[in-house]
CSV table of C-alpha atoms in Angstrom, one decimal:
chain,number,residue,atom,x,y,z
A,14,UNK,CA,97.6,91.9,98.1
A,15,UNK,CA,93.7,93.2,98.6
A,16,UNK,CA,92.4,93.6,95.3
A,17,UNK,CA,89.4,94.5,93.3
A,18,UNK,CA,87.9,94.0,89.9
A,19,UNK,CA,87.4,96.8,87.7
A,20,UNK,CA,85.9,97.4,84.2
A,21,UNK,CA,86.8,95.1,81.3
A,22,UNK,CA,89.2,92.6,84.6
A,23,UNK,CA,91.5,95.4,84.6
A,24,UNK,CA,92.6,94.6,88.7
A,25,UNK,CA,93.2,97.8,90.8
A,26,UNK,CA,95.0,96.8,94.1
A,27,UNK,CA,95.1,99.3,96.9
A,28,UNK,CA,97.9,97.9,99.4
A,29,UNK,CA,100.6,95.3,99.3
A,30,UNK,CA,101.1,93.1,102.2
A,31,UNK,CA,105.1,92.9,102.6
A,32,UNK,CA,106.7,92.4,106.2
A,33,UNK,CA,109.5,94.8,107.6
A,34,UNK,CA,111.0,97.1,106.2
A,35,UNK,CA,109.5,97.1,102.9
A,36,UNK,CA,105.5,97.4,104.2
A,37,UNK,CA,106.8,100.0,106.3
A,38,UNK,CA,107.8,101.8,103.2
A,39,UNK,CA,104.0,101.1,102.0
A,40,UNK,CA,102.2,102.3,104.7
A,41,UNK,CA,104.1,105.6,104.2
A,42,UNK,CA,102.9,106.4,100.6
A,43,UNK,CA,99.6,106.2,99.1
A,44,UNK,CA,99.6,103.3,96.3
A,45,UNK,CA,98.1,103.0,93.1
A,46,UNK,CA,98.0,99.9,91.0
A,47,UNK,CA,96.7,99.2,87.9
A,48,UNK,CA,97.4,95.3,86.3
A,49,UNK,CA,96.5,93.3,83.0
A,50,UNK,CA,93.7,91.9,82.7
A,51,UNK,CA,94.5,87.9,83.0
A,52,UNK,CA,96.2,86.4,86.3
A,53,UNK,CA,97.4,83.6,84.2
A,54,UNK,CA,100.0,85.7,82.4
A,55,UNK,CA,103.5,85.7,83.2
A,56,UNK,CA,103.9,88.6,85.6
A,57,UNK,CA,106.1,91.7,85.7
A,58,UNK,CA,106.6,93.7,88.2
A,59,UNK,CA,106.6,98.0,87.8
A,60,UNK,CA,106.8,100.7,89.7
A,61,UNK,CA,106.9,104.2,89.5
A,62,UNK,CA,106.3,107.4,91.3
A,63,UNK,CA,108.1,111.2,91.9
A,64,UNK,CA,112.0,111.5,92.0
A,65,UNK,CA,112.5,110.4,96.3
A,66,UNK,CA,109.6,108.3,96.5
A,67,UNK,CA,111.4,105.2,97.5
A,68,UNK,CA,111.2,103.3,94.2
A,69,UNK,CA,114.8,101.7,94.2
A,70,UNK,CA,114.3,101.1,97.2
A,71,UNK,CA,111.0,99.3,97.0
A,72,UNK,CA,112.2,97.6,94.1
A,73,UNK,CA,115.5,96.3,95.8
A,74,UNK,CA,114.0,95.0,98.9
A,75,UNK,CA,111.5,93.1,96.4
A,76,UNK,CA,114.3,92.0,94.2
A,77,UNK,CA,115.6,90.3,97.2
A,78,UNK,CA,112.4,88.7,98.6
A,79,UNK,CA,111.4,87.5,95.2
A,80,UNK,CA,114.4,85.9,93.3
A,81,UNK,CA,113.8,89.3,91.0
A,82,UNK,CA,116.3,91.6,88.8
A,83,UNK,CA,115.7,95.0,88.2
A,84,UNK,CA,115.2,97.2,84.7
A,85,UNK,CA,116.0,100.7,85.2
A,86,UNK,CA,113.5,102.4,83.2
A,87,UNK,CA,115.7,106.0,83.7
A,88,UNK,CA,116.6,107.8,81.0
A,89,UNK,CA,119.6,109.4,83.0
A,90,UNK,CA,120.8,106.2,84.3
A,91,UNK,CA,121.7,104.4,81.1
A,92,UNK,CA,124.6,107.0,80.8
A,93,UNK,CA,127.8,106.0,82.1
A,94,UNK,CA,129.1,108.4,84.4
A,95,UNK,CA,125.9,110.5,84.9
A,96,UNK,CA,125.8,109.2,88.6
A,97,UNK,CA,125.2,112.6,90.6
A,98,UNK,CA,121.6,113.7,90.0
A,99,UNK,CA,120.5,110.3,88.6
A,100,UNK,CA,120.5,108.3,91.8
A,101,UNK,CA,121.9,105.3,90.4
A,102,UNK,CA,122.2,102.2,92.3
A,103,UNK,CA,125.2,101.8,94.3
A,104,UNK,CA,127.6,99.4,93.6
A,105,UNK,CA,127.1,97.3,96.5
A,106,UNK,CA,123.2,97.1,95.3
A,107,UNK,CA,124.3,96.0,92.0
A,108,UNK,CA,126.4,93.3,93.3
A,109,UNK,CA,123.4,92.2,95.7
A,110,UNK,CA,120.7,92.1,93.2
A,111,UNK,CA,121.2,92.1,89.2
A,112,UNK,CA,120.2,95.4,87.6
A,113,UNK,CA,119.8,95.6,83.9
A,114,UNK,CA,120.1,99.1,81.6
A,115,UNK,CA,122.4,101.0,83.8
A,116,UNK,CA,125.2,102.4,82.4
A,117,UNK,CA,125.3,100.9,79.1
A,118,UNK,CA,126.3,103.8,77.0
A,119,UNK,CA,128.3,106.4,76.3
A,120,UNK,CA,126.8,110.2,77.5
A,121,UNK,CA,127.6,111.1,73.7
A,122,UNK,CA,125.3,108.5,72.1
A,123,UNK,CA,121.7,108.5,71.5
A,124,UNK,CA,119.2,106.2,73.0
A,125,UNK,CA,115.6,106.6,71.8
A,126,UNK,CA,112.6,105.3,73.8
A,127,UNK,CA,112.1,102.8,70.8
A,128,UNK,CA,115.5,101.5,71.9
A,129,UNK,CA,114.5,101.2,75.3
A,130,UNK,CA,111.4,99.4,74.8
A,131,UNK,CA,113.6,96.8,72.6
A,132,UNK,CA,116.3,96.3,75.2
A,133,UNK,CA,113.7,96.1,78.2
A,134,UNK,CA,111.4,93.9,76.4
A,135,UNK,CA,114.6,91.5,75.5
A,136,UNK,CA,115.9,91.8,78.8
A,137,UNK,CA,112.2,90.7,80.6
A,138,UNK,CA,112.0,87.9,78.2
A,139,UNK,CA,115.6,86.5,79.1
A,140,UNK,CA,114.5,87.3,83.2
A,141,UNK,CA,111.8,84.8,82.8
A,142,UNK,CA,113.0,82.6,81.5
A,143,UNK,CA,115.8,81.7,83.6
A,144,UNK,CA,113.0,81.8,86.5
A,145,UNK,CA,113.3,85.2,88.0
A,146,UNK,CA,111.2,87.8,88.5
A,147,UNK,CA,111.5,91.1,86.4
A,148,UNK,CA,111.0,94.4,88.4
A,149,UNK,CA,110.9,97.3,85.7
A,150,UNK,CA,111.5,101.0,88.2
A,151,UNK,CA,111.8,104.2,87.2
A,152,UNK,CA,110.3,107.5,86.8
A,153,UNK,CA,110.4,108.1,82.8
A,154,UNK,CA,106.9,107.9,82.3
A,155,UNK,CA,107.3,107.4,78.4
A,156,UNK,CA,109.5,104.5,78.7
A,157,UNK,CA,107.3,102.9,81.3
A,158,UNK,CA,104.0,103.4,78.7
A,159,UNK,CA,105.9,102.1,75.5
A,160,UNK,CA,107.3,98.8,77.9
A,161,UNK,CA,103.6,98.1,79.1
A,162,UNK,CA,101.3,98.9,76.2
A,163,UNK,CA,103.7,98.5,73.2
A,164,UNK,CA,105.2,100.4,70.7
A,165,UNK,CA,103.3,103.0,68.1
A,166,UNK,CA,103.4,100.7,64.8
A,167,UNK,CA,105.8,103.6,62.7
A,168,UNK,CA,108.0,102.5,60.7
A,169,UNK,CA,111.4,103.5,61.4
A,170,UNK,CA,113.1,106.0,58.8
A,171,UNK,CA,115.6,104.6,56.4
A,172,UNK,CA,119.0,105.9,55.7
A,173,UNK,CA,118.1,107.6,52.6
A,174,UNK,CA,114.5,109.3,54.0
A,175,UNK,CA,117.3,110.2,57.2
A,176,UNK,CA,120.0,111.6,55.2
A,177,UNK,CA,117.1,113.4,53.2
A,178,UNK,CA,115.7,115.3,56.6
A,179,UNK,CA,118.8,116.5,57.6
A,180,UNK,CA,119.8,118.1,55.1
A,181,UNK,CA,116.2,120.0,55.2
A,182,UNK,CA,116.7,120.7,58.6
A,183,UNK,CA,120.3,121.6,58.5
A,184,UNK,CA,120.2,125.3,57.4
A,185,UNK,CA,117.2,125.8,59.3
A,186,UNK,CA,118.5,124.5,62.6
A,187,UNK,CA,121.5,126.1,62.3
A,188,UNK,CA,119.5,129.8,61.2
A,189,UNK,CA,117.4,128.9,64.4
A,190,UNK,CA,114.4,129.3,61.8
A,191,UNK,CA,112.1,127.2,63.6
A,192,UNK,CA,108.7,128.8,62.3
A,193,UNK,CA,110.4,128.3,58.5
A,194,UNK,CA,111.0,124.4,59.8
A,195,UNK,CA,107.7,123.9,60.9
A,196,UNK,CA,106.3,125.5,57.7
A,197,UNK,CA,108.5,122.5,56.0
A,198,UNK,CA,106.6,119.4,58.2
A,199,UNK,CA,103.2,121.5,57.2
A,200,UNK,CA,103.6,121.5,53.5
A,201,UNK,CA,105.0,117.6,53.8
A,202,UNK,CA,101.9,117.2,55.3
A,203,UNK,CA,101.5,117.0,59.1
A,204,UNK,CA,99.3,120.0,59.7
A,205,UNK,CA,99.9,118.9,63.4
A,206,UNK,CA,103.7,120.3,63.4
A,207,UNK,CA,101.9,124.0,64.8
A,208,UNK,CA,101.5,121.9,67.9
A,209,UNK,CA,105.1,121.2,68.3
A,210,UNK,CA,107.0,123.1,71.3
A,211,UNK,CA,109.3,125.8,70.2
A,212,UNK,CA,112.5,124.3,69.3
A,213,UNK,CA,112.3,120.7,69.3
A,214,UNK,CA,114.0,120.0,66.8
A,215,UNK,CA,114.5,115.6,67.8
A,216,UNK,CA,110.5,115.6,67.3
A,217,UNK,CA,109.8,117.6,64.5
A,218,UNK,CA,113.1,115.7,62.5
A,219,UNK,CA,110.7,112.9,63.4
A,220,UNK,CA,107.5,113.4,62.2
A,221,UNK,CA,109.5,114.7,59.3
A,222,UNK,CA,110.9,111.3,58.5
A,223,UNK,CA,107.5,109.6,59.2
A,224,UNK,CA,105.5,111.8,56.7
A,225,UNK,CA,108.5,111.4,54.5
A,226,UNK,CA,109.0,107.1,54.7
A,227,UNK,CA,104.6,106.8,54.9
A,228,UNK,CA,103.1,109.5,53.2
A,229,UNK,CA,100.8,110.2,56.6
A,230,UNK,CA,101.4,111.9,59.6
A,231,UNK,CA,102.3,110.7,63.0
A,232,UNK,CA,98.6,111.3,63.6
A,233,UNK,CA,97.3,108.9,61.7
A,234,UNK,CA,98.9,105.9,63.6
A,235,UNK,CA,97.3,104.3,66.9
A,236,UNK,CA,99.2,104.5,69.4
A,237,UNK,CA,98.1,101.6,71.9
A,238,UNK,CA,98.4,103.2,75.0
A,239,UNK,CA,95.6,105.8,74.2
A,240,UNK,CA,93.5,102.5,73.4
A,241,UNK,CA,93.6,101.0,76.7
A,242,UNK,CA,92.9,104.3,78.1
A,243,UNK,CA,89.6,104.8,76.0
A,244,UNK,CA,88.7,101.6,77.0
A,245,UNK,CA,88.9,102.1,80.8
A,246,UNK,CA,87.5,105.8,80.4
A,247,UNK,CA,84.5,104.3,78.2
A,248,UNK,CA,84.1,101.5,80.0
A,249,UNK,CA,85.7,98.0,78.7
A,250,UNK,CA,84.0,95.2,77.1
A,251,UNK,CA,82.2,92.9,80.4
A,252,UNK,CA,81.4,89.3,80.2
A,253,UNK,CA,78.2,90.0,78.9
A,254,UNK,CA,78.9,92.0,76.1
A,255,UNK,CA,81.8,89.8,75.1
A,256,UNK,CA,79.5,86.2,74.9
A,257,UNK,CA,77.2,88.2,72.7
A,258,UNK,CA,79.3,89.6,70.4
A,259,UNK,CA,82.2,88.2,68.4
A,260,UNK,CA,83.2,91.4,67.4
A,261,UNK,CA,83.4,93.2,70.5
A,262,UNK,CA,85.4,90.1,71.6
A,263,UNK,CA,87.8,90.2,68.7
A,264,UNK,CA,88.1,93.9,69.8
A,265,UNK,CA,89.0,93.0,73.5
A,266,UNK,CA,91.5,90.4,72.6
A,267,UNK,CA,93.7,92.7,70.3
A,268,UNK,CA,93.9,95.1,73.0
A,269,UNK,CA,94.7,93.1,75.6
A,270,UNK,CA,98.0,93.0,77.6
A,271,UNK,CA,100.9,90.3,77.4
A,272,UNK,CA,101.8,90.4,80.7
A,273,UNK,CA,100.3,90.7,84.1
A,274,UNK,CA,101.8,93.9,84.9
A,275,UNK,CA,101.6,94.0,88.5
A,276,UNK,CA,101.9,98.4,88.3
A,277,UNK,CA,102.6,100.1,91.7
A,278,UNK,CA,102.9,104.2,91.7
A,279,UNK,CA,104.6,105.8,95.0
A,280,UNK,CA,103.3,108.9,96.3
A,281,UNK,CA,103.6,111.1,99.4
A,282,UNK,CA,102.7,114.5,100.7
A,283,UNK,CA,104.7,117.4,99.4
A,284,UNK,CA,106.7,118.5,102.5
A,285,UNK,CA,107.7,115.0,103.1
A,286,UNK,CA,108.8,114.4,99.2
A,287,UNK,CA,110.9,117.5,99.3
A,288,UNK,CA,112.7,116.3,101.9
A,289,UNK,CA,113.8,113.4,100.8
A,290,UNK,CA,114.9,114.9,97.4
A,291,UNK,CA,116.6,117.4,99.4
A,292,UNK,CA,118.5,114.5,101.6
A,293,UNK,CA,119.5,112.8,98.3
A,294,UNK,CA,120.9,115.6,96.7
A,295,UNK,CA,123.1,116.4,100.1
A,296,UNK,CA,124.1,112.5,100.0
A,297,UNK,CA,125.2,112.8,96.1
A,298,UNK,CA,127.4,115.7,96.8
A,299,UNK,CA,129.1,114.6,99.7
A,300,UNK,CA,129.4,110.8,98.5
A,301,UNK,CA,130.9,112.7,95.0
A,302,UNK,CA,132.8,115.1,97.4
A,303,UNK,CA,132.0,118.2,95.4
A,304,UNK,CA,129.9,119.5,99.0
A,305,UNK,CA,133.5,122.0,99.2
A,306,UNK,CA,133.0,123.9,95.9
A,307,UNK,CA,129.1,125.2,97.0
């Protein structure tokens, strides 16, 4: 891997050295990569990119090289029976190499991105340990930015504050009054509610509950992702700043990473990616034989 040092040790590596067909793949697509800061960490592979950039497929041939098992970080793919449009792994590729948060659930239940990051930091814990290598691949960006930079400390609703918002919400959802229901999260006090997009009702229950359960909007909690992002854009803490204050090195701890997360993002020109997406779709239909009814 050619790498380079950036602000605050944040490593930026600009190619990946793998033989065959996997460095083929590589040469293909332009790669970003962005990793913790400390190399003695426990690392954790991720990677990412557009739907038909080759991410299971990077992440298989990987999985193979490097003793690894792969977490589906697809918010699709954790539905059983979702399999056409979702590009799931093949059952022959889940036999070769252990993937983890693939159809776990029913298409009628409801898994949150808080649950996500629970089960996918469980599952990389229980990979390590046992000596493997976790590779984390998918293309829901919030899932991948909760798993690397940790959850938003909000406290999760309780049954009563629940029970509470939806009965609020239930006239007004089923009125389709959403201008009267975002009135309701402005009085409660989340001014921010006007930002809301017309008719999401999942977020605006939330940030009801929040205000409700602390007394504060959703606002008013850091959410550590946008730290470590005002940190690179600012420019983070360097070794001289850190020996002469205390302070500044408290500062850089705290917002330090657990992991080495060794982060690849798969790109390609347009014409290319569409064609590949357009190849995929033609192999789901035909594997699913539903080609006849178009």
């Amino acid at each position: 891997m050619i790498s380079t040092v950036g602000t605050g040790g944040v490593r930026i590596s600009s190619y990946l050295r793998l033989p065959y067909t996997v460095e083929t793949l590589l040469r293909r697509r332009r790669l970003f990569t962005s990793c913790s800061a400390s190399s003695t960490k426990e690392k954790v592979i991720v990677i990412s990119g557009p739907t038909g950039a080759g991410k299971s497929k990077l992440a298989l041939e990987l999985a193979k090289r490097l003793n690894g098992e792969i977490i589906s970080a697809d918010s699709v793919q954790v539905y059983r029976g979702l399999d056409v449009g979702s590009a799931k792994p093949s059952f022959d590729e889940r036999k070769e190499v252990v993937h983890h948060l693939v159809d776990i659930l029913h298409p009628s239940e409801e898994y949150s991105v808080g649950q996500f990051f629970e089960d996918a930091r469980q599952t990389t814990r229980d990979i390590l340990d046992r000596g493997c290598v976790p590779i984390v691949a998918g293309g829901t960006g919030l899932y991948l930015r909760w798993f690397i930079y940790g959850r938003p400390d909000v406290p999760k609703a309780s049954r009563e504050i629940a029970a509470e918002v939806d009965s609020e919400l239930a006239s007004l959802q089923n009125d389709e009054d959403w201008n009267a229901a975002v009135q309701l999260l402005v009085k409660a006090g989340d001014p921010g509610a006007q930002s809301l997009s017309a008719n999401d009702w999942y977020r605006l229950r939330r940030r009801l509950e929040i205000v409700k359960s602390t007394g504060i909007p959703p606002s008013a909690f850091e959410v550590p992702y946008n730290s470590f992002r005002e940190q690179l854009v600012s420019g983070q803490i360097d070794a001289a700043d850190v020996n002469s204050s205390a302070d500044k090195l408290q500062q850089n701890e705290i917002k330090d990473l657990d992991y080495d997360f060794l982060c690849y993002f798969l790109s390609t020109n347009r014409i290319d990616l569409y064609r590949s997406i357009d190849f995929r779709c033609e192999d789901m239909l035909l594997g699913k034989r539903l080609m006849k009814f178009l």
